[in-house]
Amino acid sequence: MANIATRYNGAAHDDTPVTAVYLASPQDDAALGLAFVGDDLPRIVHWGHPLAAPETLVDAVDAIRPQRVSGALDFTPWPSILPTQAESWIGEPRIVLRRGHTELYPKFAVTGIELSGSEETSGSDGLFWAAGTIDPTVDFDPAAGPEDVADVTGRTRTTGPSSVPGVIVHAEDATLGIGLDWHAQIVPGGLVRQRAAVRNLFGADHEPLEVAKIELGFPVPATATELLTTTGHHLRERSPQRQPLTVGRFAKPQLAGRPDFDASLLLTAGVPGFDFTHGEAYAVHVAWSGNSVLSAERLPYTTGVIGGGEVLSGGEITLSGASETSKWYETPWVYGSFGDGLNVIARRFHEYVRSRHPRLFSHGRPVILNTWEAVYFNHNFATLKALADKAAASGVERFVVDDGWFGSRRDDTSGLGDWRISQDVWPDGPESLKALADYVHGLGMEFGLWFEPEMINPDSDTARAHPDWILAPAPGRLPMQGRSQQVLDLTNPNAFAYIFGCMDALVGELGIDYIKWDHNKLVTEAVSPLSGRPAVHAQTLAVYRIFRDLIRNHPGLEIESCSSGGGRVDLGILEYASRIWASDCVDPVERADIQRYTSLLVPPAMIGEHVGASPAHSTHRATSQELRMAMAFFGHMGIEWNLLKEPSDALDELAVWVAEFKKHRDWFAIDTAVHGDGTDPAVRLDGMVMPSRDAAIYRFTQLTTGQTYPAAPVRLPGLDPTRVYRVSPLDPCLDLLDPANPAGIANGQSALGWWTVDGVLMTGEALARYGLRPPSLQPAQAVLFKVVAVVAG
């Protein structure tokens, strides 16, 4: 089914010219309708499923535009794509611009409309690509050209730029000297994304134009009266919270130079009680790794508007107009997703992320062992060589050396920023870091290394030699420290060249296949000594540039985004990163919800999910090995565990689960992630369903003692209601309910009828509507079971 970008012309009842623009991606079940009244900025008059008669969008102006009412301005607020007081918006300012410290109040007039795939398209003369073109994927090789990459189903995704339905709206306030380009697209999966660029139309003979704020939004129906966001802190990211969307404004700003633990990956508005499998809902996300805000707002005159944007500090973006590059500021993309339930909303995000990493999702993810919780800073060749042997024997395919390999870095108080291999720990010769990397490669594993490129210890050679490379609010005063470190000013070309040069050289010298990129300090009082201006915006762009250039210099290199755990998770970093570390907490009880709500945005195959020790280092909670392995099974499986201290039976069991993961991981890369609803807060139901719905694997978790004993039947979302399925335990879980099994995890005193090799036959409709009885488990236990179609659809 072809993408659609169409323009319709007509008039309102008062003969005001109306232009409607309709974008649709039928294969993604998504459409966007815009209505232009005269030369006003457009309104979003449709966001949802494709329309049967899109030409009727012209009449949406008369159907939706509000009447004038008493006690107000002559025009009742009807928010455009960027509402201003000139169109009677009296809510929180969505665009704030100044000249010479004086606030400007623009009234934009549309000067042009470009559509992708239409005869009118002539290519943008602004900052954007053509209206319907997505930038090349990060693993695109311009010299080789686009490449089709097939997944396990044979479906291909293409590297390089791609074409989608899109529109660019050009507008300006010529009197105030402000140009505006607004860009909207429907991207793979059916996400609608929008961004804007502001241009200083005046030259250097006028005061510069300061951009203080641009916040974009999507209107939501009047029925969307409940909000879902997440909150959190270190070791407890993505904790859900709900509240009503009332008249007023709700905002979640993140001002730590990164999205941070408390960030809500999505802000979702929906009908009361919406959940994973039901309820009309609409979600937004800001694809930016610096300071940002998500918001929801209602006026007494309007339904809700949800959206967000970058948060800028005073003086951070000043457009002088002296040159072409100094005239423009471009916002991050703001993404919108919709659906009946959160599973649909998440599926749209997952499909888009997969489209940005064609090679990554052509196969399953390699099993990782990371050395951090195994040895911490206690590095030596003999220990890590022995650990690599144990890892390879357990089925590990990627061995990652964490913090402590460089400079004077024997703890977290010194050496950060001195990116040279420590001769004290890794002396040149047969016990060097290069020798370890070669040994790991000889075992058939990839080699990974930890970096924290944006940070620096004041107690380091680099800091002593270049104190001017550290972000600081004033001469002679540094920001408050965190983890004995400060932030390196990557907006300084010399500091940038040093960091990139060190990393680029080490990747080549050691044959590094994978970088764990960490970011452990909140970025506060972030002023560049070089420019004297706040620097979070430029710092974020510099980080993206290092990611991009390293990957292009070293084809096949993968980089993980870690930020004290889950402190930097967003679609901006995921344009480049191949994995995110969801949390420094690998306690599987805590991970149940951390991973669940992270997966609203991130496909599980990009979420680092590790089997750790018991008791967990972060919580000291003791858990069974079965729970720890089950909780890591759907994501990018890894091990955060000192295997040198474990008995052989634990290692044997680990190898069984790793082997089982490898049987399914090619499918997990492209499966639809689903979560079940339930009234009992003690249980969780998650699953991975094949795109064809031929089969699925589900995980049932009993976190605590439940309200119902034994647990009530659980519904299985995502299956074909017309087909018959065989439901049976996944092989490693088959014997876990046996009372005679020392590793048994159940507390039922009679057999569970379907927990056999042959299982039971049920229809997809019955499994979704009525469900099946899960095992009666002890608290903090989980099992996996498979659902396989036996009758063709």
Coordinates of C-alpha atoms in Angstrom, one line a residue, residues 4-5 26 72 84 110-111 146 240 358 372 378 422 430 498 526 560 578 590 629 638 643 650 719 750-751 761:
I4 CA -0.1 9.2 0.6
A5 CA 0.6 13.0 0.7
P26 CA -1.9 2.7 5.2
A72 CA -12.8 36.4 25.9
T84 CA 0.9 32.2 20.0
V110 CA 2.3 30.7 5.9
T111 CA 4.4 31.3 2.8
P146 CA 22.0 1.3 0.3
P240 CA 4.6 4.4 36.7
P358 CA 18.6 -2.6 9.8
W372 CA 31.7 -4.7 36.5
N378 CA 40.2 -5.1 40.6
S422 CA 47.3 1.8 32.7
P430 CA 51.9 -10.9 27.4
Y498 CA 41.4 14.8 22.3
A526 CA 26.9 23.8 32.4
E560 CA 25.8 1.0 24.5
S578 CA 22.8 -0.2 19.6
E590 CA 13.0 -4.5 40.6
M629 CA 17.5 -15.9 34.1
G638 CA 23.8 -10.6 29.5
L643 CA 31.3 -16.9 37.4
A650 CA 24.9 -23.0 38.7
L719 CA -2.6 -13.9 19.4
S750 CA -1.6 -30.7 43.2
A751 CA -0.7 -30.9 39.5
L761 CA -5.1 -26.8 23.0

